[in-house]
Tab-separated table of C-alpha atoms in Angstrom:
chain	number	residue	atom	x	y	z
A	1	UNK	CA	17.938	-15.983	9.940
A	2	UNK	CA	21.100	-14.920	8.589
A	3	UNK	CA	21.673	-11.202	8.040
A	4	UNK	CA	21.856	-9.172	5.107
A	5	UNK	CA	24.975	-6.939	4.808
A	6	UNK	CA	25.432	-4.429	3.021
A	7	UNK	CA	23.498	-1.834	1.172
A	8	UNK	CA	23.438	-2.721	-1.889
A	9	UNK	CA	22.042	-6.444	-1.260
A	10	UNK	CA	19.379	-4.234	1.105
A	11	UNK	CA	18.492	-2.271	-1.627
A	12	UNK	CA	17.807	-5.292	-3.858
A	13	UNK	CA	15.554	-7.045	-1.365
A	14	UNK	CA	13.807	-4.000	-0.967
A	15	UNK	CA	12.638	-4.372	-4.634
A	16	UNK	CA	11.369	-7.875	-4.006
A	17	UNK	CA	7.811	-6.493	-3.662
A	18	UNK	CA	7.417	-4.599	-6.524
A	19	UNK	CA	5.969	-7.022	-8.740
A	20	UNK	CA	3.144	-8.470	-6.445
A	21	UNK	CA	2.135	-4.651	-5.342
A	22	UNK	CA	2.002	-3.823	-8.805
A	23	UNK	CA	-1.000	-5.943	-8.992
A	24	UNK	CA	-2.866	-5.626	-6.003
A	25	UNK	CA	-2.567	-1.901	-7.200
A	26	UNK	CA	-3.846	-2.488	-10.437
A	27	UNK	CA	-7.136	-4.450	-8.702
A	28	UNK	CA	-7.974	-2.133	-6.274
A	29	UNK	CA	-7.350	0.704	-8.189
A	30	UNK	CA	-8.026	-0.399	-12.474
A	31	UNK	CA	-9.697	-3.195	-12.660
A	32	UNK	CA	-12.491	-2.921	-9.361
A	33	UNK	CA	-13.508	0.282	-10.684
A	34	UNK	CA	-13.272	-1.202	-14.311
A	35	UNK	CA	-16.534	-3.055	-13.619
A	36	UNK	CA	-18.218	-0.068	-12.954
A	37	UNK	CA	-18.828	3.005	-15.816
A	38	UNK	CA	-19.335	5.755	-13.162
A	39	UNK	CA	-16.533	8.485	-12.634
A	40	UNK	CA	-15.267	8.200	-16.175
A	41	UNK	CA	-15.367	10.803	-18.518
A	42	UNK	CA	-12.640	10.395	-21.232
A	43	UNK	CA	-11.812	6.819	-23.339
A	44	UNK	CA	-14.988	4.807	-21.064
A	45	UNK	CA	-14.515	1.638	-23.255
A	46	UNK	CA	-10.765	1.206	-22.508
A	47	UNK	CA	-11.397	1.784	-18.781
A	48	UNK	CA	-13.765	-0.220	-18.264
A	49	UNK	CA	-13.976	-4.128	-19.369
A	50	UNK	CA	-17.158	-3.921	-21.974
A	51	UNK	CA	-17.858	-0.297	-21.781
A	52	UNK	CA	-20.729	-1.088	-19.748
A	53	UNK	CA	-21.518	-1.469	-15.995
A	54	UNK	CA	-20.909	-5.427	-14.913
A	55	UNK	CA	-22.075	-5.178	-11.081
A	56	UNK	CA	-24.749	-4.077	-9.087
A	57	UNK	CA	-23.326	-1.106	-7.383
A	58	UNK	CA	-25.158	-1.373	-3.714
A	59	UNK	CA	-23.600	-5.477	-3.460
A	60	UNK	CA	-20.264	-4.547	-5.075
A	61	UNK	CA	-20.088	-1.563	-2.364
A	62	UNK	CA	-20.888	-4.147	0.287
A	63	UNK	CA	-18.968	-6.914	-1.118
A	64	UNK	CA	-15.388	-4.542	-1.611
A	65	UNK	CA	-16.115	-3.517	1.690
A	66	UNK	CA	-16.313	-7.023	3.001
A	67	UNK	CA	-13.285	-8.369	0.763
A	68	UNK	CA	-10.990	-5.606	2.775
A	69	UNK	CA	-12.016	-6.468	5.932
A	70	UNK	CA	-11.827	-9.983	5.217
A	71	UNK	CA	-8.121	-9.187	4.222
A	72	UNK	CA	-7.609	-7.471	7.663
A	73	UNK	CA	-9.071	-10.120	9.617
A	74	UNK	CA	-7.378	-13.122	7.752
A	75	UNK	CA	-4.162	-11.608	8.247
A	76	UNK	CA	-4.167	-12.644	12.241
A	77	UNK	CA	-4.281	-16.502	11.689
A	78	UNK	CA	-1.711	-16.145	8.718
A	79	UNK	CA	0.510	-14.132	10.909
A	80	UNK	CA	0.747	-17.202	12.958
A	81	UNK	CA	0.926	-19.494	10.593
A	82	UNK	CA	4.108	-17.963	8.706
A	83	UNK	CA	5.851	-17.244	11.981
A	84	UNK	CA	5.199	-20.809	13.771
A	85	UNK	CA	5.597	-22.970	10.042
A	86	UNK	CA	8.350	-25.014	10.225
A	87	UNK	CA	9.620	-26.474	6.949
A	88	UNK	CA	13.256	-27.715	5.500
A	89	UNK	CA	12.801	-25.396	2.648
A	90	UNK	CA	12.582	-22.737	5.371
A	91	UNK	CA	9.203	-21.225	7.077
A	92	UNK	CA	9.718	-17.828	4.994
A	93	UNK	CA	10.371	-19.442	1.566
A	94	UNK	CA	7.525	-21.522	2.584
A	95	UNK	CA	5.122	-19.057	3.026
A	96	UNK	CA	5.885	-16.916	0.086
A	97	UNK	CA	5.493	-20.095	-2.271
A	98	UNK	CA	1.712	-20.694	-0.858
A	99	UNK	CA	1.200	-17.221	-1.050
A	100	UNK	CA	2.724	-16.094	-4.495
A	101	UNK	CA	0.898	-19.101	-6.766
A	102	UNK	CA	-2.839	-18.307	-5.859
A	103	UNK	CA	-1.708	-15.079	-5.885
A	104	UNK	CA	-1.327	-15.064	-9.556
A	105	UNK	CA	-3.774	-17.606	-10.655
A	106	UNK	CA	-6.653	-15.298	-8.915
A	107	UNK	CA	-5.107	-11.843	-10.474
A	108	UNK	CA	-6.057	-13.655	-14.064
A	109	UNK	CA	-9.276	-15.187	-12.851
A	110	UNK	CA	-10.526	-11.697	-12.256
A	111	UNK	CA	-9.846	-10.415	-15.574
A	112	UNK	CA	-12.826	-12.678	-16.687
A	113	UNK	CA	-16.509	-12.064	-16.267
A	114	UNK	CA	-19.082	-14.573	-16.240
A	115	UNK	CA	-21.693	-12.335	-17.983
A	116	UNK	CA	-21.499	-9.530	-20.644
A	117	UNK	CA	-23.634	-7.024	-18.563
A	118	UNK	CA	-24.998	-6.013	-15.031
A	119	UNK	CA	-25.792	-8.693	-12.906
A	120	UNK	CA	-25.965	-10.193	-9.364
A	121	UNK	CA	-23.889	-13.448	-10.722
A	122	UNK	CA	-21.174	-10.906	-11.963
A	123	UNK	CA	-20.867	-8.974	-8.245
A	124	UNK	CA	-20.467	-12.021	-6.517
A	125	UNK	CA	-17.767	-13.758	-8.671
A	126	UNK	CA	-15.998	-10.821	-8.466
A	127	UNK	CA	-16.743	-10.104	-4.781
A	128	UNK	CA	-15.360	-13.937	-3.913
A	129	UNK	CA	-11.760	-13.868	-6.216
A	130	UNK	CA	-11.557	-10.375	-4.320
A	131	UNK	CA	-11.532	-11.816	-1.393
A	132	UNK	CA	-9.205	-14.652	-2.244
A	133	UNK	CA	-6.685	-12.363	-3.913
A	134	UNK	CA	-6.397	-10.123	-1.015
A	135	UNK	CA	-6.194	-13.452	1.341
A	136	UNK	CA	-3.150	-14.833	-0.378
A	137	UNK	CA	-1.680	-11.604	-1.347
A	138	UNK	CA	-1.587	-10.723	2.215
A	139	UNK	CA	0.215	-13.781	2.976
A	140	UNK	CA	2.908	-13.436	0.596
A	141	UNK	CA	3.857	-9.686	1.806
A	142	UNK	CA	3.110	-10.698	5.381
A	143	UNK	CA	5.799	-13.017	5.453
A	144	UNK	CA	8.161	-10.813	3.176
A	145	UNK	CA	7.796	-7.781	5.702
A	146	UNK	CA	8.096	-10.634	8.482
A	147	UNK	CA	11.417	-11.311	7.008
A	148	UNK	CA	12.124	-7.134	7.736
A	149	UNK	CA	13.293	-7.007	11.122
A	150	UNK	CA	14.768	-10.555	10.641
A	151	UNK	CA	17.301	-9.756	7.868
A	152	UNK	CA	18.682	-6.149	9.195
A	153	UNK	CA	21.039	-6.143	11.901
A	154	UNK	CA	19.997	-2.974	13.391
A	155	UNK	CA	17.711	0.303	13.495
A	156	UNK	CA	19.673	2.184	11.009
A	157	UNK	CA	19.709	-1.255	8.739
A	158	UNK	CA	15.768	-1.408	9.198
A	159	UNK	CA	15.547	2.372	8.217
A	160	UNK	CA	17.546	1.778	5.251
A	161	UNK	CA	15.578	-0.954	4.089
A	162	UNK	CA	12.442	0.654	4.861
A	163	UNK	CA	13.359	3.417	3.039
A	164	UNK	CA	14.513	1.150	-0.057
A	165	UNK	CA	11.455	-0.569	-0.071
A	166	UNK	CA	9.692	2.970	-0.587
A	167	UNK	CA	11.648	3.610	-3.425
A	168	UNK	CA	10.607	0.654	-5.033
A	169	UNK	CA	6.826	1.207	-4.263
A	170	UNK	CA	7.414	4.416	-6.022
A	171	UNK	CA	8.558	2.802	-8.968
A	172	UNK	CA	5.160	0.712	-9.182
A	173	UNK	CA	3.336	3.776	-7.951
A	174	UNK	CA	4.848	5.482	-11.323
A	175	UNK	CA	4.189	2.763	-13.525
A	176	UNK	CA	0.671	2.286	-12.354
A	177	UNK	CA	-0.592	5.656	-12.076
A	178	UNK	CA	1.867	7.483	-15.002
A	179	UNK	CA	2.232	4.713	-17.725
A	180	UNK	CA	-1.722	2.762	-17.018
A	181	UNK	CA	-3.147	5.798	-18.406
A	182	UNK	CA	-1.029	6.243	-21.258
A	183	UNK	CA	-1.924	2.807	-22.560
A	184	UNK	CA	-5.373	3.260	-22.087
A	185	UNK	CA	-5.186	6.536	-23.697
A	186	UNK	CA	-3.512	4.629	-27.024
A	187	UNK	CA	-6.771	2.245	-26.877
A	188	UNK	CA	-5.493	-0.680	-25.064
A	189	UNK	CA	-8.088	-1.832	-22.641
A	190	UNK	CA	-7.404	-2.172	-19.273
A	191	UNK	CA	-7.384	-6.119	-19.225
A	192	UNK	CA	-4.892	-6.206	-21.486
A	193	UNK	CA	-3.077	-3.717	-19.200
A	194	UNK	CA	-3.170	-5.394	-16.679
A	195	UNK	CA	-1.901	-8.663	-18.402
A	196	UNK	CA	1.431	-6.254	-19.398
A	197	UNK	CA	2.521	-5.799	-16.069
A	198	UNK	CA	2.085	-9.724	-14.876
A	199	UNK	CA	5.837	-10.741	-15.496
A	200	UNK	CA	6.997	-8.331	-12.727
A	201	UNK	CA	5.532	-10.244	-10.415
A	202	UNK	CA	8.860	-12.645	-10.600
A	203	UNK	CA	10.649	-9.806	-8.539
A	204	UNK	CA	9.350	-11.799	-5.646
A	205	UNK	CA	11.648	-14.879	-6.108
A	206	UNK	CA	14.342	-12.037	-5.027
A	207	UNK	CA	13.883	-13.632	-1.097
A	208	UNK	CA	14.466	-17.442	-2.368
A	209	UNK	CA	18.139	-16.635	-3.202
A	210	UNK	CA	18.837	-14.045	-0.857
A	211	UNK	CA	16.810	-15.505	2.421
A	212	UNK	CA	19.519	-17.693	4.222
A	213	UNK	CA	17.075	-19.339	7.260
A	214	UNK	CA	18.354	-22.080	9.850
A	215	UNK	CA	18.453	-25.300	8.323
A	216	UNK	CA	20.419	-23.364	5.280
A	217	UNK	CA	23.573	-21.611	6.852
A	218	UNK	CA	21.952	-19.304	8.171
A	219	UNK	CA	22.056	-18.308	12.427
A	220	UNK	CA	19.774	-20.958	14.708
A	221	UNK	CA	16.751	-18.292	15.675
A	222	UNK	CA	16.353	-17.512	19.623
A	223	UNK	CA	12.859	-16.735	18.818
A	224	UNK	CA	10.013	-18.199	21.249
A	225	UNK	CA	7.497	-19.862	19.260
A	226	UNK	CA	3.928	-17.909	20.434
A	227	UNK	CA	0.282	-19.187	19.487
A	228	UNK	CA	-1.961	-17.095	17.545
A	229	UNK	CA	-3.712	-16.290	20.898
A	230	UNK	CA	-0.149	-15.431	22.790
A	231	UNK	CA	1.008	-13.722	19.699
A	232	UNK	CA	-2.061	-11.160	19.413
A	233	UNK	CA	-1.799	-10.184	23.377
A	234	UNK	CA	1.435	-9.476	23.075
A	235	UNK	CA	0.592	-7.395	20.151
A	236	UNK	CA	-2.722	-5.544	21.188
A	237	UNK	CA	-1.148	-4.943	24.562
A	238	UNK	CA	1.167	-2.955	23.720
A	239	UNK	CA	-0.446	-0.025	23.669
A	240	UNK	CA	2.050	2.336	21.592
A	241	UNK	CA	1.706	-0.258	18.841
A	242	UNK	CA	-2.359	0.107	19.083
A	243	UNK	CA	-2.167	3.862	19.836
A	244	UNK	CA	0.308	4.280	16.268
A	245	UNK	CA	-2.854	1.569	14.230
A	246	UNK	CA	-5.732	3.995	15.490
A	247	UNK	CA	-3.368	6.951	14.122
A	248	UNK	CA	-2.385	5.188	10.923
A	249	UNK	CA	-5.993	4.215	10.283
A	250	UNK	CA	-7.713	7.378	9.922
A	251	UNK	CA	-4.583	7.973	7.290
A	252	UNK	CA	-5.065	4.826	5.620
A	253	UNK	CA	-8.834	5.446	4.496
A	254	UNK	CA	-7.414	9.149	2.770
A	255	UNK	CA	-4.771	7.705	0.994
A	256	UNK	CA	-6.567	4.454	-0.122
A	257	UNK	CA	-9.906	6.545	-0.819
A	258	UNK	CA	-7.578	8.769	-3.230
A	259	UNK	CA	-5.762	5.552	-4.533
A	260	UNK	CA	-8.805	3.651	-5.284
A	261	UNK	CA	-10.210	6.437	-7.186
A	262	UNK	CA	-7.665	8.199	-8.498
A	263	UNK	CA	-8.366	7.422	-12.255
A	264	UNK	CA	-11.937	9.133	-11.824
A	265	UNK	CA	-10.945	12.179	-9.847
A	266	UNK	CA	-8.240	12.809	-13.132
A	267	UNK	CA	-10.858	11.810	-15.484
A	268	UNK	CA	-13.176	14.325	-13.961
A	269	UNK	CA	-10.752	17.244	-14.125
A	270	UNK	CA	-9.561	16.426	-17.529
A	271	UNK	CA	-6.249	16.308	-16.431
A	272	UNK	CA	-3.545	14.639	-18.231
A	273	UNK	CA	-2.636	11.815	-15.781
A	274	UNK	CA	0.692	10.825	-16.671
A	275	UNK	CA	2.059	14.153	-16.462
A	276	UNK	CA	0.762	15.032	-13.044
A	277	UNK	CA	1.537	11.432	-11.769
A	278	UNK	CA	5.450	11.839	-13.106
A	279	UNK	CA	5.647	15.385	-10.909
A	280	UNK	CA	4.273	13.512	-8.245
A	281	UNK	CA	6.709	10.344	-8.184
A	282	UNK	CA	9.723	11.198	-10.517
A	283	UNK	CA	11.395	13.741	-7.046
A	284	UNK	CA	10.479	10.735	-4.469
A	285	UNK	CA	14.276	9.770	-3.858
A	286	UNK	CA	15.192	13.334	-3.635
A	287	UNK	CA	11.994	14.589	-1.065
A	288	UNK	CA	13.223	11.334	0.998
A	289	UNK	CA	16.165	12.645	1.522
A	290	UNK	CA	14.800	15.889	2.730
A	291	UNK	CA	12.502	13.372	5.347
A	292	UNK	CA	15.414	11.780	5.794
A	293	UNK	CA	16.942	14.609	7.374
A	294	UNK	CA	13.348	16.379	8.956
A	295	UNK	CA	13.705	12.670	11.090
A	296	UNK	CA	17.200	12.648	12.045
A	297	UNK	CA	17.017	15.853	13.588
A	298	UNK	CA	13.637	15.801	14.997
A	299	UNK	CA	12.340	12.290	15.353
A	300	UNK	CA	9.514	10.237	13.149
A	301	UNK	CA	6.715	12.304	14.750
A	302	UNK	CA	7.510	15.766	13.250
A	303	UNK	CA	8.350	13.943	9.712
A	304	UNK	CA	4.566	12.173	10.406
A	305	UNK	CA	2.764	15.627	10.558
A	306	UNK	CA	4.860	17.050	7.800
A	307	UNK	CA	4.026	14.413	5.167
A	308	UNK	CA	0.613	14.890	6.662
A	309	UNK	CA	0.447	18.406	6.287
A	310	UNK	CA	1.960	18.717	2.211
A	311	UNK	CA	-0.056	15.703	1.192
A	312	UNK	CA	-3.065	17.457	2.153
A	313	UNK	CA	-2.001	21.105	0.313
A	314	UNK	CA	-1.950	18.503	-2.697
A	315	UNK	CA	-5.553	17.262	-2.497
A	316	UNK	CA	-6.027	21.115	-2.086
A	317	UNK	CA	-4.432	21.452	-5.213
A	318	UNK	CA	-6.406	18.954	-6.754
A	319	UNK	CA	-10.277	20.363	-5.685
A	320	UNK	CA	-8.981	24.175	-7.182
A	321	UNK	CA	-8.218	22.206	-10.556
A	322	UNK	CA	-11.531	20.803	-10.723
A	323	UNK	CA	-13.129	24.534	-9.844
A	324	UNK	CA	-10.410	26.280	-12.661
A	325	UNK	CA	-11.267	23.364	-15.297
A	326	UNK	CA	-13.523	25.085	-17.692
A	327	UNK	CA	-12.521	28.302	-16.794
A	328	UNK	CA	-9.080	29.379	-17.287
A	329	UNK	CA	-6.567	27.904	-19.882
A	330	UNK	CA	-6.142	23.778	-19.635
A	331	UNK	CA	-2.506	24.502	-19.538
A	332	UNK	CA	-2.631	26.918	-16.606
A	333	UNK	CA	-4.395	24.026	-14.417
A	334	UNK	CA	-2.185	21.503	-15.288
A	335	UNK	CA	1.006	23.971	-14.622
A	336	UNK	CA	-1.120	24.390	-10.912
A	337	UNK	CA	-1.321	20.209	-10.703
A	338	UNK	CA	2.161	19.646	-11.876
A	339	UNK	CA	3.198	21.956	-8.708
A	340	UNK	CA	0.956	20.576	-6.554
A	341	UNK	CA	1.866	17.360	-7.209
A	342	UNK	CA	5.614	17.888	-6.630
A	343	UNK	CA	4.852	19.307	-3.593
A	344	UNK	CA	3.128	15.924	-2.683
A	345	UNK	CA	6.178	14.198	-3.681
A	346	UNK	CA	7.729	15.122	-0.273
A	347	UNK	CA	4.510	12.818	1.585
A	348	UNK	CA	4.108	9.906	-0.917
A	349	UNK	CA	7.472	7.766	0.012
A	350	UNK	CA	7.212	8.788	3.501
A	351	UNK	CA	4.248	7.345	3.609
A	352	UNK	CA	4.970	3.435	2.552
A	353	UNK	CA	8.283	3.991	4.567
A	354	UNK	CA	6.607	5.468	7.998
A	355	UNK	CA	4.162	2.270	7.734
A	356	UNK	CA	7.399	-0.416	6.630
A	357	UNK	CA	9.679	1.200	9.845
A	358	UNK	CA	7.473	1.599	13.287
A	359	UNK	CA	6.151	-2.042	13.013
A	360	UNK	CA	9.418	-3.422	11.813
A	361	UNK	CA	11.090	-1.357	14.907
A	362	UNK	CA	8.459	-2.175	17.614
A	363	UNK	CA	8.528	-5.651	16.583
A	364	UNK	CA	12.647	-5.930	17.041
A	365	UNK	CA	12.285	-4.192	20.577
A	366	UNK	CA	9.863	-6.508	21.521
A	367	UNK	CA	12.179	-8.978	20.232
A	368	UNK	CA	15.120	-7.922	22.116
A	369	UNK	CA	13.209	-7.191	25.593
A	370	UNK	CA	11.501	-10.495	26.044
A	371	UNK	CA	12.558	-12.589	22.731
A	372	UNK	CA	9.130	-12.480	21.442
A	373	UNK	CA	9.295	-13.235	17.817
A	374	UNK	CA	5.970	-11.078	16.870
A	375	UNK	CA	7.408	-9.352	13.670
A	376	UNK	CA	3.982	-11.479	11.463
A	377	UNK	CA	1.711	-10.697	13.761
A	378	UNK	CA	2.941	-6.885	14.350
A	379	UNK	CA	2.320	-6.578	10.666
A	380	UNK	CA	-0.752	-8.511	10.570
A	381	UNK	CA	-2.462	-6.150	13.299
A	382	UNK	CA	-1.346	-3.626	11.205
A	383	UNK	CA	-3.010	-4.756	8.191
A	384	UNK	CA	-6.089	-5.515	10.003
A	385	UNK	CA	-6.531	-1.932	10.834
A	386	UNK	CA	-6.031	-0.743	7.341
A	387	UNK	CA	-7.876	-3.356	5.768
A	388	UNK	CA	-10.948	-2.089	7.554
A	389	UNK	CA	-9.915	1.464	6.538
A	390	UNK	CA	-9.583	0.884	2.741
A	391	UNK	CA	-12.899	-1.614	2.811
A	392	UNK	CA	-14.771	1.810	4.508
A	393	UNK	CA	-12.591	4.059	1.826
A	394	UNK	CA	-12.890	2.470	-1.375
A	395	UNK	CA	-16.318	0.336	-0.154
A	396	UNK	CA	-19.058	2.428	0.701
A	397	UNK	CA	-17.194	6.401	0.590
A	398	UNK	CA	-15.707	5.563	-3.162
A	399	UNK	CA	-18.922	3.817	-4.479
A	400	UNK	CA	-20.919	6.657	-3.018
A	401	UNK	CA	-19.025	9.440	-4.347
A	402	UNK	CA	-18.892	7.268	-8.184
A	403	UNK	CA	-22.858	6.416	-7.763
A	404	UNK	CA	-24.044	10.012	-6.578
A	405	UNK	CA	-21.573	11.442	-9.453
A	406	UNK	CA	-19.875	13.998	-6.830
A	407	UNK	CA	-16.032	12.416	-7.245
A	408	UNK	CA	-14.765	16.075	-6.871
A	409	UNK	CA	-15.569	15.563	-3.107
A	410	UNK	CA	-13.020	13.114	-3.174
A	411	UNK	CA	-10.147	15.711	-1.985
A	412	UNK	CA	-12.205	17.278	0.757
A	413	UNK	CA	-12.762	13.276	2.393
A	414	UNK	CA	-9.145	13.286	1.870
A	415	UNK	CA	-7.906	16.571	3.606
A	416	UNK	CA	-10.897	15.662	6.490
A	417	UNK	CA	-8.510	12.431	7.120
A	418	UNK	CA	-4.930	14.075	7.107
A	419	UNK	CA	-6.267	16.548	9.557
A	420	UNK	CA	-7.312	13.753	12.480
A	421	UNK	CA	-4.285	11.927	11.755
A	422	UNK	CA	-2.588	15.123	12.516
A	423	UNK	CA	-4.129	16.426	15.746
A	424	UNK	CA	-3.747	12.540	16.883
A	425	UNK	CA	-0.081	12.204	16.014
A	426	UNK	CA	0.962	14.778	18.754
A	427	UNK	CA	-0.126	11.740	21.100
A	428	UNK	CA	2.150	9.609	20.350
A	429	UNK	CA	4.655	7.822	23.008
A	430	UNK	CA	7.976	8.704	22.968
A	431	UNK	CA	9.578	5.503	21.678
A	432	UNK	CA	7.459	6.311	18.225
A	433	UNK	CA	7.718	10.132	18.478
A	434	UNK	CA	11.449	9.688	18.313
A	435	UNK	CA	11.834	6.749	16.340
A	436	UNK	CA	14.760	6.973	13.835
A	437	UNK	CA	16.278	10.007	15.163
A	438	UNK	CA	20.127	10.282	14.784
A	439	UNK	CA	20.443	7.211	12.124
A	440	UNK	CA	18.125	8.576	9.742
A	441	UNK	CA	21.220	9.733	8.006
A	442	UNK	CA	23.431	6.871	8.218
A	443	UNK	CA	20.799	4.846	6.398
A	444	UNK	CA	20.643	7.489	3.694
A	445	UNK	CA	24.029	7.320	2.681
């Protein structure tokens, strides 16, 4: 795979994403809890697809639940299959193409229901394109954060990009979570929505033009060719790699738990969305800098616990504005979000860029110590741990919390999580604990 020089092409392919996270975000966190009326509050018929309840809560819980799993477990085999694929268009190219297509035609599909109101048909046709959107969505950013470690020439180039890519899942985060709302405030229902933001899914042809593989000018790969079976030993024996999934795990289900129901714990509060949202993402390229700088000098660990720590005084934030709604002035509680979400600014691209940079990283040193070409299946492990985390999270913890009508909790599940991953992270290895230190900087500027 030729290399990608230069910042400003790494920035671009760093954007490449944007468009196919943009949905999965609006399915797992609009339109799933679209088919269900509990949680909402404020402007029910434009959340929701008919204003009514479509599926039978205790199936759809175990059905979500089984659809993220599902997408954790799949990802092993595909892992294999986009690193050993061998085509003339390319095996990356490749790979994208089969993923991106059924990617899109399933993301429509599941705008549609089959009946008009509750019903056991509805929760399984929903429950089966789940599972088939998170199948082939997995595959097409599998391979793209395959390509990761493959494109940059070095640590400080993978930082960089890493970094760039969690700029751009800011973006998506901002235009999901600040400008959704706003259009569903206006009226628009959230199928319609969600049909708005479909064209940005063409920021994934970005890696056809810009992806130079073997047979295309770009450098013959030294990679050994590893089975599925060779390929997953390599990866669950190397036990800093398992050590950093057990850790990133226990974050995953917080963060996915408050992605998947954000739009109920704001509805709940009365908050006004957008605003909160914009404090939260607008600062993002500024606050990485700061973590930027937190790593250089002290290492990925320390910058781990820190994002840890300030996302959690956010959800803190966000359980005394549910106590204070009612009670003091509506402006005073959303002057106390507004600063708690800036403060959360300093976790939220930390976060996407922490999980983009230790696999990518790992995967090149495994690369460059025995020529194992495991950067797929590093990511695929990965995603198998957090599938399982967000099918527990937004499964059977969000459906509970919607169906018992207690979404407040939501913060306190949320603050329980950040604290684990916290006491665990001082037990990292060295090789993670230090990751990034003394080119944080270089990849900044």
């Amino acid at each position: 795979m030729k290399k990608i020089t230069g910042k400003r092409k790494l920035f671009l392919y760093g954007c490449s994403g944007l468009g196919v996270n943009m949905l999965n975000i609006i399915v797992g966190s609009y339109l799933c809890s679209a088919l269900m009326t509990g949680g909402f509050v404020e402007h029910v018929e434009s959340w929701t697809y008919l204003n009514k309840t479509l599926v039978v809560a205790g199936l759809w819980a175990v059905l979500r639940f089984i659809a993220k799993a599902f997408d954790g477990i799949i990802d092993l085999p595909l892992a294999a299959f986009a690193d050993r694929l061998h085509t003339r268009f390319g095996r990356r190219k490749t790979a994208l193409l089969v993923g991106l297509i059924p990617t899109v035609i399933l993301y429509c599909l599941f705008l549609v229901p089959l009946e008009a109101g509750e019903s056991y048909l509805n929760t399984v046709w929903f429950g089966g394109l789940l599972i088939l959107f998170y199948a082939f969505y997995t595959l097409t950013m599998l391979t793209y954060y395959a390509t990761f470690s493959e494109v940059c020439a070095d640590e400080s180039a993978a930082l960089f990009l890493s970094n760039s890519k969690s700029i751009w899942d800011v973006v998506y985060f901002s235009l999901s979570f600040a400008l959704v709302p706003v259009f569903v405030s206006l009226g628009v229902n959230i199928r319609i929505v969600a049909l708005i933001f479909l064209p940005l899914v063409l920021t994934m042809l970005i890696p056809f033009f810009m992806l130079k593989e073997g047979g295309e000018g770009g450098e013959a790969s030294d990679e050994k060719p590893l089975t599925l079976r060779a390929s997953l030993a390599v990866s669950v024996k190397n036990k800093t790699f398992m050590y950093w999934m057990l850790t990133v795990s226990v974050m995953t289900v917080g963060l996915q738990l408050f992605l998947g129901g954000i739009n109920e714990l704001f509805s709940s509060t009365g908050l006004n969305m957008t605003v909160v949202m914009a404090s939260s993402f607008a600062p993002v390229p500024l606050t990485i800098m700061v973590y930027n700088k937190l790593v250089k000098r002290y290492g990925l660990g320390l910058g781990y616990q820190f994002v840890l720590a300030i996302f959690s005084v956010g959800m803190g934030v966000m359980l005394l504005c549910y106590a204070l709604s009612g009670v003091i002035s509506s402006l005073i509680v959303t002057l106390i979000a507004v600063a708690g979400g800036i403060a959360v600014s300093f976790s939220i691209g930390a976060f996407f860029s922490i999980t983009y940079v230790v696999p990518t990283n790992l995967a090149q040193h495994e690369l460059e110590r025995r020529g194992n070409g495991v950067a797929a299946m590093y990511f695929a492990v990965q995603g198998l741990f957090e599938g399982i985390a967000a099918g527990i999270a937004t499964g059977p913890i969000l459906t509970l919390l919607k169906d018992k009508n207690v979404i407040y909790l939501l913060p306190v599940v949320v603050i329980v999580c950040c604290a684990v991953a916290f006491v665990m992270s001082f037990f990292f290895s060295d090789e993670v604990k230090y990751m990034s230190r003394n080119v944080a900087m270089d990849a900044k500027e």
